[in-house]
Backbone as JSON, one array per atom type, in Angstrom:
{
  "sequence": "MGPAQRPGSQPHIQPDPQGVSAPMGCSKPGFTLSPGSSRGDPSYPKPNISLRPSGGVSLGRAVDVRCWGEHQGVRFMLKKEGRHFPPVDSNGFEAVFRISNVRREDGGNYSCSYQSRSEPLAVSYPSDPVELVVRGEGPGSASPFPAPPPARPSWGLGANGTLRCQGQHQNVTFFLHKAGDLNPQQQMDPAGDRAEFHIPTVGRQHGGNYSCSYRNRSEPFVSSEPSDPVQLVVAAPLDFTNTNIVRLGLVAMVLLVLGLILAEAYYSPFWNISEGESYLYSVS",
  "N": [[-27.45, -0.38, -1.99], [-27.26, 1.91, 0.66], [-28.78, 2.2, 3.95], [-31.48, 4.52, 4.47], [-31.14, 7.84, 5.69], [-32.03, 8.43, 8.98], [-34.63, 10.47, 10.37], [-33.59, 13.16, 12.39], [-31.15, 12.05, 12.99], [-27.53, 12.25, 13.18], [-25.65, 14.38, 10.94], [-24.25, 13.01, 7.94], [-21.66, 13.6, 7.22], [-18.91, 15.09, 8.84], [-17.2, 17.99, 10.03], [-13.79, 18.88, 10.88], [-13.06, 19.73, 14.29], [-11.92, 22.31, 14.34], [-13.17, 23.77, 12.41], [-16.32, 25.07, 11.14], [-19.39, 23.77, 10.21], [-22.33, 23.22, 8.24], [-25.26, 21.07, 8.44], [-25.67, 18.45, 6.01], [-27.25, 19.35, 2.99], [-28.05, 21.79, 3.78], [-27.45, 25.26, 3.38], [-24.66, 27.34, 4.08], [-24.84, 30.28, 6.0], [-24.18, 33.31, 4.33], [-22.58, 32.15, 2.43], [-22.26, 32.25, -0.84], [-21.12, 31.57, -3.24], [-20.9, 29.0, -5.46], [-18.9, 26.04, -5.7], [-16.71, 25.89, -8.43], [-17.93, 27.81, -9.95], [-16.35, 29.9, -10.61], [-13.28, 30.81, -12.14], [-10.06, 29.43, -11.28], [-7.96, 31.21, -9.04], [-4.78, 32.42, -9.69], [-3.15, 33.2, -7.56], [-3.94, 31.6, -5.55], [-2.95, 28.67, -5.02], [-3.66, 25.25, -5.98], [-5.08, 23.09, -3.53], [-3.97, 20.37, -1.35], [-4.99, 16.96, -0.9], [-6.01, 14.21, 1.09], [-6.68, 10.89, 2.38], [-7.64, 9.33, 5.44], [-8.2, 6.4, 7.02], [-5.93, 5.41, 4.35], [-5.97, 3.23, 2.65], [-8.46, 2.28, 1.86], [-11.78, 1.75, 3.2], [-13.91, 0.05, 5.45], [-17.4, -0.85, 5.24], [-19.59, 1.07, 7.25], [-17.59, 2.06, 8.87], [-15.43, 4.88, 9.73], [-14.01, 7.64, 7.92], [-11.53, 10.08, 7.32], [-11.35, 13.01, 5.42], [-8.85, 14.95, 4.44], [-7.95, 18.24, 3.8], [-5.64, 20.66, 2.7], [-3.89, 23.76, 2.33], [-1.98, 26.61, 1.1], [-2.73, 28.95, 2.22], [-3.9, 30.71, 5.09], [-6.75, 30.6, 7.27], [-8.98, 30.26, 5.52], [-11.82, 29.28, 3.49], [-12.8, 26.04, 3.1], [-13.87, 23.73, 0.61], [-15.51, 20.74, -0.21], [-15.85, 18.28, -2.7], [-17.55, 15.77, -4.55], [-17.81, 14.21, -7.39], [-19.95, 15.83, -8.63], [-21.41, 16.15, -6.32], [-21.79, 18.24, -3.62], [-20.44, 19.32, -0.52], [-21.16, 20.71, 2.74], [-19.41, 23.75, 3.31], [-16.31, 24.44, 5.07], [-15.03, 26.62, 7.43], [-11.8, 27.39, 8.13], [-9.42, 27.97, 10.71], [-6.79, 27.6, 10.48], [-4.44, 26.17, 8.26], [-5.7, 24.06, 7.13], [-8.44, 21.73, 6.73], [-10.56, 19.2, 8.0], [-12.7, 16.83, 6.88], [-14.99, 14.65, 8.15], [-16.28, 11.51, 7.38], [-18.6, 9.66, 8.7], [-19.8, 6.36, 9.48], [-19.57, 4.96, 6.91], [-20.98, 4.48, 3.69], [-21.96, 2.54, 0.78], [-22.39, 4.22, -1.39], [-20.69, 6.28, -0.83], [-18.24, 5.8, -1.89], [-15.83, 6.82, -4.32], [-14.39, 9.51, -6.31], [-12.8, 12.2, -4.76], [-12.35, 15.71, -4.4], [-10.98, 18.89, -3.41], [-11.27, 22.41, -2.77], [-10.5, 25.88, -2.06], [-11.46, 29.12, -0.79], [-11.15, 32.68, -0.41], [-12.33, 34.26, 2.52], [-12.88, 36.93, 2.69], [-12.82, 37.76, 0.08], [-14.89, 36.51, -1.91], [-14.8, 35.74, -4.59], [-12.27, 34.92, -5.07], [-11.01, 32.05, -5.69], [-9.47, 28.9, -5.32], [-7.83, 26.61, -7.6], [-9.17, 23.29, -8.12], [-8.13, 20.51, -6.1], [-5.96, 17.69, -6.86], [-7.69, 14.64, -7.61], [-8.69, 12.24, -5.11], [-9.08, 8.82, -4.43], [-11.69, 7.16, -2.89], [-12.22, 4.06, -1.65], [-14.66, 1.74, -0.87], [-15.0, -0.95, 1.22], [-16.97, -3.69, 1.0], [-17.69, -6.28, 0.47], [-17.38, -9.89, 0.74], [-14.29, -11.56, 1.66], [-11.7, -12.17, -0.74], [-9.52, -14.68, -2.13], [-6.1, -15.52, -2.1], [-3.52, -17.28, -3.66], [-0.45, -18.94, -4.31], [0.57, -20.16, -7.53], [1.95, -22.81, -9.27], [1.17, -24.09, -5.99], [2.87, -25.41, -3.31], [1.55, -26.31, -0.62], [2.32, -26.71, 2.92], [4.34, -24.94, 2.41], [6.16, -21.88, 1.85], [5.82, -19.97, -1.13], [8.48, -20.09, -3.42], [10.43, -18.53, -5.7], [12.85, -18.56, -8.28], [15.41, -16.22, -9.25], [14.76, -14.44, -12.21], [12.85, -16.21, -13.08], [9.52, -17.05, -14.3], [6.67, -16.13, -12.7], [3.43, -16.88, -11.21], [0.54, -15.65, -9.68], [-2.46, -16.6, -8.23], [-5.76, -15.5, -7.88], [-8.89, -15.77, -6.26], [-12.37, -15.23, -6.05], [-15.72, -14.55, -4.77], [-17.6, -13.92, -6.59], [-18.6, -13.64, -10.03], [-17.45, -12.1, -13.1], [-16.06, -9.78, -12.22], [-13.67, -7.24, -11.29], [-10.37, -7.95, -10.61], [-7.81, -7.13, -8.26], [-4.38, -6.92, -7.62], [-2.38, -6.67, -4.8], [0.47, -5.38, -3.1], [2.14, -5.56, -0.03], [2.87, -2.55, 1.65], [2.73, -0.92, -0.53], [0.6, 1.44, -1.74], [-0.74, 1.6, -4.13], [-2.39, -0.58, -6.42], [-0.72, -3.47, -7.76], [-1.37, -4.84, -10.13], [-4.25, -5.22, -12.28], [-7.17, -7.03, -13.33], [-9.68, -8.2, -15.59], [-11.34, -10.83, -15.55], [-13.42, -13.49, -16.99], [-14.58, -15.32, -15.29], [-14.62, -16.38, -11.84], [-12.07, -16.08, -10.92], [-8.63, -15.06, -11.17], [-5.47, -14.89, -12.79], [-2.4, -13.63, -12.1], [0.45, -12.7, -13.75], [3.92, -12.64, -13.26], [6.52, -11.72, -14.93], [9.96, -12.57, -15.38], [11.14, -12.69, -12.62], [12.37, -10.68, -10.03], [14.51, -9.51, -7.3], [13.07, -7.41, -6.23], [10.48, -8.21, -6.32], [9.89, -9.8, -4.17], [7.98, -10.31, -1.15], [4.88, -9.64, 0.67], [1.78, -10.52, -0.64], [-1.59, -9.73, -1.55], [-5.04, -9.96, -2.62], [-7.93, -8.38, -4.06], [-11.35, -7.73, -5.07], [-13.65, -6.02, -7.27], [-16.98, -5.11, -8.03], [-17.94, -4.58, -11.36], [-19.92, -2.77, -11.93], [-19.93, -1.16, -9.73], [-17.42, 0.47, -9.23], [-16.06, 1.59, -7.08], [-16.51, 0.13, -4.84], [-15.25, -2.35, -2.91], [-14.08, -5.72, -2.26], [-13.1, -7.13, 0.93], [-9.58, -7.33, 1.59], [-7.72, -10.27, 0.66], [-6.3, -12.95, 2.66], [-2.82, -12.56, 3.24], [-0.14, -13.74, 1.13], [3.14, -14.9, 1.23], [5.83, -14.17, -0.82], [8.82, -15.55, -1.69], [11.91, -14.82, -3.0], [14.33, -16.71, -4.37], [17.82, -16.73, -4.48], [19.91, -17.74, -7.12], [22.73, -20.06, -7.39], [25.82, -18.52, -7.76], [28.04, -18.63, -10.24], [30.04, -17.03, -11.39], [33.04, -15.72, -12.97], [34.53, -14.26, -11.12], [33.65, -15.27, -8.64], [34.45, -17.91, -8.94], [37.23, -17.67, -8.88], [37.5, -16.75, -6.25], [36.57, -18.99, -4.81], [38.56, -20.8, -5.55], [40.84, -19.68, -4.32], [40.11, -19.9, -1.63], [40.02, -22.69, -1.39], [42.72, -23.28, -1.83], [43.96, -22.06, 0.37], [42.86, -23.59, 2.44], [43.98, -26.06, 1.78], [46.75, -25.59, 2.18], [46.75, -25.05, 4.94], [45.93, -27.56, 5.82], [48.15, -29.16, 5.08], [50.14, -28.04, 6.7], [49.2, -28.72, 9.26], [49.25, -31.49, 9.05], [52.0, -31.98, 8.76], [52.94, -31.06, 11.21], [51.75, -32.93, 12.83], [52.92, -35.41, 12.22], [55.68, -35.03, 12.6], [58.83, -35.47, 14.51], [59.25, -34.7, 18.01], [60.53, -33.02, 20.91], [60.55, -34.18, 24.29], [60.97, -33.08, 27.39], [61.82, -34.24, 30.5], [62.39, -34.46, 33.88], [65.08, -33.66, 33.63], [66.15, -35.21, 31.59], [66.54, -35.95, 28.14], [64.43, -36.95, 25.59], [63.71, -38.38, 22.49], [60.96, -38.54, 20.6], [59.18, -40.3, 18.21], [56.35, -39.96, 16.51], [54.14, -42.21, 15.25]],
  "CA": [[-27.68, 0.97, -1.48], [-27.25, 1.94, 2.1], [-30.05, 2.59, 4.57], [-31.8, 5.94, 4.41], [-30.83, 8.59, 6.9], [-33.2, 8.56, 9.85], [-34.85, 11.84, 10.83], [-33.02, 13.46, 13.7], [-29.81, 11.48, 13.17], [-26.46, 13.19, 12.9], [-25.27, 14.47, 9.54], [-23.38, 11.93, 7.51], [-20.28, 14.08, 7.14], [-18.63, 16.01, 9.93], [-15.93, 18.7, 9.86], [-12.85, 18.9, 11.98], [-13.54, 20.69, 15.3], [-11.45, 23.68, 14.15], [-14.02, 24.45, 11.44], [-17.75, 25.06, 11.41], [-20.08, 23.31, 9.02], [-23.77, 23.04, 8.36], [-25.66, 19.73, 8.03], [-25.81, 18.25, 4.57], [-28.53, 19.8, 2.46], [-28.27, 23.16, 4.21], [-26.42, 26.19, 2.93], [-24.08, 28.11, 5.16], [-25.15, 31.7, 5.85], [-23.12, 34.11, 3.76], [-21.87, 31.42, 1.39], [-23.06, 32.45, -2.04], [-20.41, 31.11, -4.42], [-20.84, 27.55, -5.56], [-17.62, 25.63, -6.23], [-16.67, 25.69, -9.88], [-18.59, 28.9, -10.66], [-15.36, 30.89, -10.95], [-11.99, 30.24, -12.49], [-9.1, 29.44, -10.19], [-7.12, 32.38, -8.89], [-3.38, 31.98, -9.66], [-2.54, 33.46, -6.26], [-4.45, 30.58, -4.64], [-2.59, 27.37, -5.61], [-4.56, 24.17, -5.65], [-4.73, 22.45, -2.25], [-3.7, 18.94, -1.31], [-6.07, 16.18, -0.3], [-5.63, 12.85, 1.45], [-7.65, 10.13, 3.16], [-7.13, 8.59, 6.58], [-7.13, 5.59, 6.44], [-5.73, 5.65, 2.92], [-6.05, 2.02, 1.85], [-9.83, 1.8, 1.77], [-12.48, 1.73, 4.48], [-15.01, -0.92, 5.47], [-18.75, -0.31, 5.45], [-19.92, 1.39, 8.63], [-16.47, 2.71, 9.55], [-15.27, 6.32, 9.47], [-12.83, 8.05, 7.16], [-11.3, 11.52, 7.33], [-10.86, 13.63, 4.19], [-8.05, 16.1, 4.88], [-7.6, 19.22, 2.76], [-4.78, 21.71, 3.21], [-3.34, 24.64, 1.3], [-0.9, 27.53, 1.47], [-3.3, 30.17, 2.82], [-4.5, 30.5, 6.4], [-8.03, 31.23, 7.52], [-9.79, 30.26, 4.3], [-13.01, 28.42, 3.5], [-12.57, 24.84, 2.3], [-15.06, 23.1, 0.02], [-15.27, 19.36, -0.63], [-16.73, 17.9, -3.8], [-17.45, 14.39, -5.02], [-18.51, 13.88, -8.63], [-21.22, 16.52, -8.71], [-22.02, 16.27, -5.0], [-21.08, 19.25, -2.84], [-20.62, 19.2, 0.92], [-21.13, 22.01, 3.41], [-18.04, 24.26, 3.43], [-15.73, 24.52, 6.41], [-14.14, 27.75, 7.67], [-10.64, 26.94, 8.89], [-8.59, 28.99, 11.34], [-5.41, 27.32, 10.13], [-4.15, 25.92, 6.85], [-6.33, 22.81, 6.7], [-9.75, 21.34, 7.25], [-10.75, 17.76, 7.95], [-14.09, 16.41, 6.76], [-15.14, 13.26, 8.6], [-17.43, 10.75, 6.91], [-18.87, 8.59, 9.65], [-20.73, 5.33, 9.0], [-19.4, 4.96, 5.46], [-21.91, 3.69, 2.89], [-21.46, 2.17, -0.53], [-22.43, 5.37, -2.3], [-19.64, 7.23, -0.49], [-17.07, 5.53, -2.7], [-15.7, 7.68, -5.49], [-13.27, 10.45, -6.36], [-13.03, 13.44, -4.02], [-11.41, 16.81, -4.57], [-11.35, 20.04, -2.59], [-10.75, 23.73, -3.15], [-10.73, 26.84, -0.98], [-11.67, 30.5, -1.22], [-10.96, 33.7, 0.6], [-13.58, 34.66, 3.16], [-13.11, 38.36, 2.44], [-12.99, 37.94, -1.36], [-15.52, 35.24, -2.31], [-14.49, 35.36, -5.97], [-10.91, 34.39, -5.11], [-11.14, 30.61, -5.45], [-8.33, 28.12, -5.8], [-8.12, 25.49, -8.49], [-9.43, 22.09, -7.32], [-7.01, 19.61, -5.85], [-5.99, 16.42, -7.58], [-8.66, 13.77, -6.95], [-8.27, 11.1, -4.32], [-10.09, 7.78, -4.58], [-12.16, 6.47, -1.7], [-12.73, 2.72, -1.96], [-15.44, 1.2, 0.23], [-14.94, -2.41, 1.26], [-18.27, -4.14, 1.46], [-17.97, -7.65, 0.08], [-16.61, -10.89, 1.45], [-12.89, -11.59, 1.23], [-11.26, -13.05, -1.82], [-8.45, -15.57, -1.69], [-4.9, -15.43, -2.92], [-2.65, -18.42, -3.47], [0.54, -19.08, -5.37], [0.22, -21.21, -8.49], [1.46, -23.87, -8.38], [1.48, -23.84, -4.59], [3.08, -26.63, -2.53], [1.28, -25.99, 0.78], [2.19, -25.36, 3.48], [5.58, -24.19, 2.22], [6.03, -20.57, 1.21], [6.25, -20.01, -2.53], [9.83, -19.62, -3.64], [10.73, -18.45, -7.12], [14.22, -18.18, -8.56], [15.61, -14.99, -10.02], [14.6, -14.61, -13.65], [11.76, -17.14, -13.41], [8.2, -16.48, -14.57], [5.78, -16.55, -11.63], [2.0, -16.64, -11.35], [-0.27, -15.61, -8.47], [-3.86, -16.83, -8.58], [-6.74, -14.93, -6.96], [-10.24, -16.31, -6.45], [-13.37, -14.5, -5.27], [-17.03, -15.15, -4.57], [-18.5, -13.44, -7.64], [-18.07, -13.66, -11.38], [-17.48, -10.83, -13.84], [-15.58, -8.7, -11.37], [-12.3, -6.82, -11.56], [-9.46, -8.35, -9.54], [-6.66, -6.27, -8.03], [-3.28, -7.54, -6.89], [-1.76, -5.68, -3.93], [1.71, -5.76, -2.4], [2.24, -4.84, 1.24], [3.74, -1.39, 1.62], [2.46, -0.11, -1.73], [-0.82, 1.81, -1.72], [-1.33, 1.4, -5.45], [-2.4, -1.99, -6.84], [0.33, -3.87, -8.69], [-2.0, -5.18, -11.4], [-5.69, -5.47, -12.23], [-7.57, -7.91, -14.42], [-11.13, -8.4, -15.74], [-11.6, -12.17, -16.1], [-14.82, -13.83, -17.22], [-15.06, -16.14, -14.19], [-14.46, -15.91, -10.47], [-10.67, -16.13, -10.54], [-7.71, -14.38, -12.08], [-4.07, -15.26, -12.64], [-1.49, -12.51, -12.34], [1.76, -13.2, -14.15], [5.07, -11.79, -12.96], [7.63, -12.19, -15.75], [11.34, -12.26, -14.99], [11.08, -12.36, -11.2], [13.57, -10.07, -9.44], [14.47, -9.38, -5.84], [12.07, -6.41, -5.85], [9.15, -8.83, -6.29], [9.67, -10.48, -2.9], [7.12, -9.6, -0.2], [3.56, -10.18, 0.96], [0.78, -10.14, -1.64], [-3.0, -10.05, -1.32], [-5.85, -9.51, -3.74], [-9.31, -7.97, -3.79], [-12.11, -7.6, -6.31], [-14.71, -5.01, -7.27], [-18.02, -5.25, -9.03], [-17.69, -3.61, -12.43], [-20.95, -1.73, -11.9], [-19.62, -0.32, -8.57], [-15.96, 0.41, -9.23], [-15.46, 2.1, -5.85], [-16.87, -0.77, -3.75], [-14.28, -3.44, -3.01], [-14.08, -6.77, -1.25], [-12.0, -7.06, 1.88], [-8.41, -7.99, 1.01], [-7.52, -11.66, 1.03], [-5.15, -13.21, 3.53], [-1.61, -12.38, 2.43], [0.75, -14.86, 0.85], [4.5, -14.38, 1.16], [6.62, -14.62, -1.96], [10.25, -15.55, -1.42], [12.73, -14.89, -4.21], [15.55, -17.44, -4.05], [18.96, -16.36, -5.32], [20.6, -18.91, -7.65], [24.17, -20.13, -7.15], [26.53, -17.61, -8.66], [29.3, -19.22, -10.69], [30.76, -16.1, -12.25], [34.49, -15.88, -12.93], [35.05, -13.71, -9.87], [33.38, -16.21, -7.55], [35.28, -19.1, -9.14], [38.56, -17.33, -8.37], [37.43, -16.72, -4.79], [36.48, -20.36, -4.33], [39.87, -21.41, -5.72], [41.73, -19.18, -3.28], [39.71, -20.51, -0.35], [40.46, -24.09, -1.41], [44.18, -23.31, -1.71], [44.29, -21.76, 1.76], [42.53, -24.77, 3.24], [44.96, -27.11, 1.49], [48.0, -25.24, 2.87], [46.54, -25.28, 6.37], [45.92, -29.0, 6.05], [49.53, -29.67, 5.0], [50.86, -27.61, 7.9], [48.74, -29.53, 10.39], [49.74, -32.87, 8.87], [53.43, -32.01, 9.04], [53.13, -30.94, 12.65], [51.27, -34.14, 13.49], [53.82, -36.54, 11.97], [57.08, -34.68, 12.85], [59.31, -35.79, 15.87], [59.32, -33.56, 18.89], [61.26, -33.26, 22.15], [59.81, -34.19, 25.55], [61.95, -32.92, 28.46], [61.24, -34.65, 31.77], [63.35, -34.77, 34.93], [66.44, -33.39, 33.2], [66.56, -36.08, 30.51], [65.97, -35.63, 26.84], [63.97, -38.09, 24.84], [63.23, -38.06, 21.15], [59.83, -39.39, 20.27], [58.68, -40.25, 16.85], [54.94, -40.35, 16.54], [53.8, -42.89, 14.0]],
  "C": [[-27.74, 0.94, 0.04], [-28.61, 2.36, 2.65], [-30.24, 4.08, 4.51], [-31.48, 6.59, 5.75], [-32.11, 8.79, 7.71], [-33.37, 10.01, 10.27], [-34.25, 12.04, 12.21], [-31.64, 12.9, 13.91], [-28.77, 12.5, 12.78], [-26.17, 13.25, 11.42], [-24.25, 13.4, 9.2], [-21.92, 12.34, 7.47], [-20.07, 15.15, 8.18], [-17.31, 16.72, 9.67], [-15.02, 18.48, 11.05], [-13.31, 19.95, 12.99], [-13.05, 22.11, 15.07], [-12.3, 24.44, 13.15], [-15.47, 24.37, 11.86], [-18.45, 24.67, 10.13], [-21.56, 23.19, 9.3], [-24.13, 21.62, 7.96], [-25.82, 19.65, 6.53], [-27.21, 18.65, 4.12], [-28.86, 21.22, 2.86], [-27.15, 24.02, 3.68], [-25.93, 27.01, 4.11], [-24.42, 29.58, 4.96], [-23.95, 32.46, 5.31], [-22.34, 33.42, 2.67], [-22.71, 31.45, 0.13], [-22.41, 31.89, -3.29], [-20.36, 29.6, -4.44], [-19.51, 27.15, -6.16], [-17.7, 25.42, -7.73], [-17.31, 26.82, -10.64], [-17.61, 30.0, -11.06], [-14.06, 30.19, -11.29], [-11.04, 30.35, -11.3], [-8.23, 30.68, -10.22], [-5.67, 31.91, -8.81], [-2.69, 32.21, -8.32], [-3.02, 32.48, -5.19], [-4.14, 29.2, -5.25], [-3.54, 26.28, -5.17], [-4.12, 23.49, -4.36], [-4.36, 20.99, -2.44], [-4.85, 18.24, -0.61], [-5.56, 14.77, -0.01], [-6.73, 12.22, 2.28], [-6.94, 9.45, 4.32], [-8.25, 7.73, 7.14], [-7.09, 5.71, 4.93], [-5.95, 4.4, 2.07], [-7.44, 1.47, 1.66], [-10.46, 1.71, 3.14], [-13.67, 0.79, 4.38], [-16.34, -0.21, 5.7], [-18.99, -0.07, 6.93], [-18.8, 2.06, 9.4], [-16.41, 4.19, 9.18], [-14.0, 6.57, 8.68], [-12.74, 9.57, 7.21], [-10.75, 11.96, 5.98], [-10.15, 14.92, 4.6], [-7.67, 16.96, 3.69], [-6.71, 20.29, 3.39], [-4.14, 22.49, 2.05], [-2.3, 25.57, 1.86], [-1.41, 28.8, 2.13], [-4.0, 29.81, 4.13], [-5.84, 31.22, 6.5], [-8.91, 31.33, 6.29], [-10.98, 29.31, 4.48], [-12.77, 27.25, 2.55], [-13.89, 24.24, 1.83], [-14.68, 21.72, -0.51], [-16.31, 18.97, -1.67], [-16.48, 16.45, -4.19], [-18.36, 14.21, -6.22], [-19.91, 14.5, -8.68], [-21.93, 16.71, -7.4], [-21.17, 17.22, -4.16], [-21.42, 19.08, -1.36], [-20.61, 20.58, 1.55], [-19.69, 22.49, 3.58], [-17.6, 24.36, 4.88], [-14.8, 25.73, 6.47], [-13.02, 27.29, 8.6], [-9.9, 28.12, 9.48], [-7.12, 28.79, 11.01], [-5.24, 27.15, 8.63], [-4.88, 24.69, 6.32], [-7.72, 22.66, 7.28], [-9.88, 19.84, 7.07], [-12.25, 17.48, 7.93], [-14.17, 14.94, 7.16], [-16.41, 12.67, 8.02], [-17.6, 9.59, 7.86], [-19.88, 7.62, 9.06], [-20.73, 5.28, 7.47], [-20.38, 4.01, 4.78], [-21.32, 3.42, 1.52], [-21.39, 3.37, -1.47], [-21.39, 6.43, -1.95], [-18.36, 6.97, -1.28], [-17.03, 6.42, -3.92], [-14.48, 8.57, -5.4], [-13.65, 11.76, -5.67], [-11.96, 14.46, -4.38], [-11.87, 17.97, -3.7], [-10.72, 21.3, -3.16], [-11.0, 24.66, -1.97], [-10.88, 28.24, -1.58], [-11.43, 31.45, -0.06], [-12.3, 34.07, 1.21], [-13.91, 36.12, 2.84], [-13.32, 38.65, 0.95], [-13.59, 36.65, -1.93], [-15.18, 34.81, -3.73], [-13.08, 34.81, -6.12], [-10.95, 32.93, -4.69], [-9.93, 29.9, -6.02], [-8.79, 27.13, -6.88], [-8.4, 24.26, -7.63], [-8.18, 21.25, -7.17], [-7.05, 18.43, -6.81], [-6.97, 15.5, -6.87], [-7.99, 12.67, -6.14], [-9.41, 10.09, -4.33], [-10.41, 7.14, -3.24], [-12.8, 5.15, -2.12], [-13.41, 2.18, -0.71], [-15.41, -0.31, 0.14], [-16.24, -2.94, 1.83], [-18.63, -5.54, 1.08], [-17.18, -8.59, 0.96], [-15.19, -10.93, 0.93], [-12.68, -12.49, 0.04], [-10.23, -14.01, -1.27], [-7.28, -15.41, -2.64], [-4.04, -16.64, -2.64], [-1.65, -18.47, -4.6], [0.16, -20.22, -6.29], [1.46, -21.57, -9.3], [1.93, -23.63, -6.95], [1.69, -25.16, -3.87], [2.83, -26.37, -1.05], [1.91, -27.05, 1.69], [3.44, -24.51, 3.28], [5.3, -22.83, 1.57], [6.47, -20.69, -0.24], [7.64, -19.41, -2.68], [10.13, -19.67, -5.12], [12.17, -18.0, -7.29], [14.28, -16.89, -9.36], [15.51, -15.28, -11.51], [13.49, -15.54, -14.05], [10.49, -16.36, -13.74], [7.23, -17.01, -13.53], [4.33, -16.19, -11.91], [1.35, -16.66, -9.97], [-1.73, -15.71, -8.88], [-4.75, -16.26, -7.49], [-8.12, -15.48, -7.29], [-11.2, -15.57, -5.53], [-14.68, -15.25, -5.19], [-18.03, -14.74, -5.64], [-17.81, -13.54, -8.99], [-18.18, -12.27, -12.01], [-17.15, -9.64, -12.96], [-14.16, -8.34, -11.8], [-11.43, -7.18, -10.36], [-8.28, -7.38, -9.48], [-5.62, -7.03, -7.21], [-2.55, -6.45, -6.11], [-0.47, -6.27, -3.33], [1.82, -4.91, -1.15], [3.26, -3.71, 1.14], [3.55, -0.49, 0.42], [0.97, 0.18, -1.79], [-1.49, 1.56, -3.05], [-1.3, -0.07, -5.83], [-1.29, -2.27, -7.85], [-0.24, -4.12, -10.08], [-3.51, -5.25, -11.18], [-6.08, -6.26, -13.47], [-9.09, -8.08, -14.4], [-11.39, -9.77, -16.35], [-13.08, -12.42, -16.29], [-15.4, -14.61, -16.05], [-14.82, -15.51, -12.84], [-13.01, -15.97, -10.0], [-9.81, -15.44, -11.59], [-6.3, -14.84, -11.77], [-3.2, -14.07, -13.04], [-0.09, -13.06, -12.61], [2.83, -12.17, -13.83], [6.25, -12.32, -13.78], [8.97, -11.73, -15.2], [11.38, -11.77, -13.54], [12.43, -11.8, -10.73], [13.43, -9.95, -7.94], [13.38, -8.4, -5.39], [10.67, -7.0, -5.77], [8.88, -9.59, -4.99], [8.8, -9.65, -1.97], [5.8, -10.3, -0.01], [2.54, -9.63, -0.04], [-0.62, -10.53, -1.15], [-3.78, -9.56, -2.53], [-7.24, -9.12, -3.25], [-10.03, -7.9, -5.12], [-13.21, -6.57, -6.13], [-15.72, -5.35, -8.35], [-17.83, -4.18, -10.1], [-18.75, -2.5, -12.47], [-20.77, -0.78, -10.72], [-18.11, -0.29, -8.4], [-15.3, 0.92, -7.96], [-15.87, 1.28, -4.63], [-16.03, -2.03, -3.92], [-14.56, -4.51, -1.98], [-13.02, -6.45, -0.2], [-10.79, -7.74, 1.25], [-8.29, -9.43, 1.5], [-6.42, -11.77, 2.08], [-3.88, -13.11, 2.69], [-0.88, -13.69, 2.21], [2.14, -14.27, 0.64], [5.24, -15.01, -0.01], [8.09, -14.45, -1.62], [10.99, -15.71, -2.73], [14.06, -15.52, -3.84], [16.65, -17.05, -5.02], [19.65, -17.62, -5.83], [22.08, -18.89, -7.29], [24.89, -19.32, -8.22], [27.9, -18.2, -9.01], [30.01, -18.3, -11.68], [32.27, -16.3, -12.08], [35.08, -15.38, -11.61], [34.85, -14.67, -8.72], [34.18, -17.49, -7.71], [36.68, -18.86, -8.62], [38.56, -17.32, -6.85], [37.37, -18.12, -4.21], [37.83, -21.07, -4.46], [40.85, -20.97, -4.65], [41.4, -19.78, -1.92], [40.18, -21.95, -0.29], [41.97, -24.19, -1.23], [44.61, -23.04, -0.27], [44.0, -22.95, 2.65], [43.53, -25.89, 3.02], [46.27, -26.84, 2.21], [47.87, -25.47, 4.37], [46.53, -26.76, 6.7], [47.3, -29.6, 6.01], [50.33, -29.28, 6.23], [50.47, -28.46, 9.1], [49.24, -30.96, 10.27], [51.21, -32.97, 9.19], [53.7, -31.92, 10.53], [52.73, -32.22, 13.37], [52.28, -35.28, 13.36], [55.29, -36.22, 12.24], [57.48, -35.09, 14.26], [59.36, -34.53, 16.72], [60.0, -33.98, 20.19], [60.31, -33.23, 23.33], [60.82, -34.17, 26.67], [61.27, -33.24, 29.77], [62.37, -35.05, 32.71], [64.78, -34.67, 34.42], [66.92, -34.29, 32.09], [65.85, -35.69, 29.23], [65.62, -36.9, 26.12], [63.46, -37.61, 23.49], [62.15, -39.05, 20.8], [59.5, -39.21, 18.8], [57.26, -40.79, 16.86], [54.59, -40.97, 15.21], [52.41, -43.49, 14.09]]
}
């Protein structure tokens, strides 16, 4: 659990400067409708929601929760699993809620909705949830298995590969990540402190940098820092298809012809004209 909020300290969540919000625990004057107390209005489509940064945030850092919709000048409301935040009146199409000094309990699923300021009963449907993962443990480790250090792991096309991840705690859930993909590739719940991720029938799409992380099963939104990445190289096998065999044969034939031409030129007689006399030389 994180430290308690000290009296007089700033609110834990802050809105974007274009909106106005009240400190947590206070209600905004004139705001009488609690989120979820009315059905969504079809003329108010559900908004979008995103996190910045999107790949998880370390303890003590800040994260922005961005909500935006199709209507301008509305009131945005942010919700997290039964926890409601002070609403934000936006002059544009979006509102940004900033969570500064992220704590473990801030991890979870967030969604937002909006309502008309002039018609409080006109409320949008909630957005799709977005998952905030808080990184608060030590790093795990990722290594290829078997790994011939310090060489990079190289697997042939069609082979069956295995990546092994090891952490500092037992009975945790391991996640395998690939650089450039926000969603984990795989997850596993082993009994010990390590997990082996199998990649059957390795293809070119599997090449790249991999890392792993783990989460305590009792705190599914609190993650370790990602491990150092390991690069997976997919080696292409020699291609001996009929087409390539024909190509190799043609190349060999061309080289043979060129060799014969050069040999004939090397061993043939040639004329050397010097001072008006003609001499026939035979090079042997």
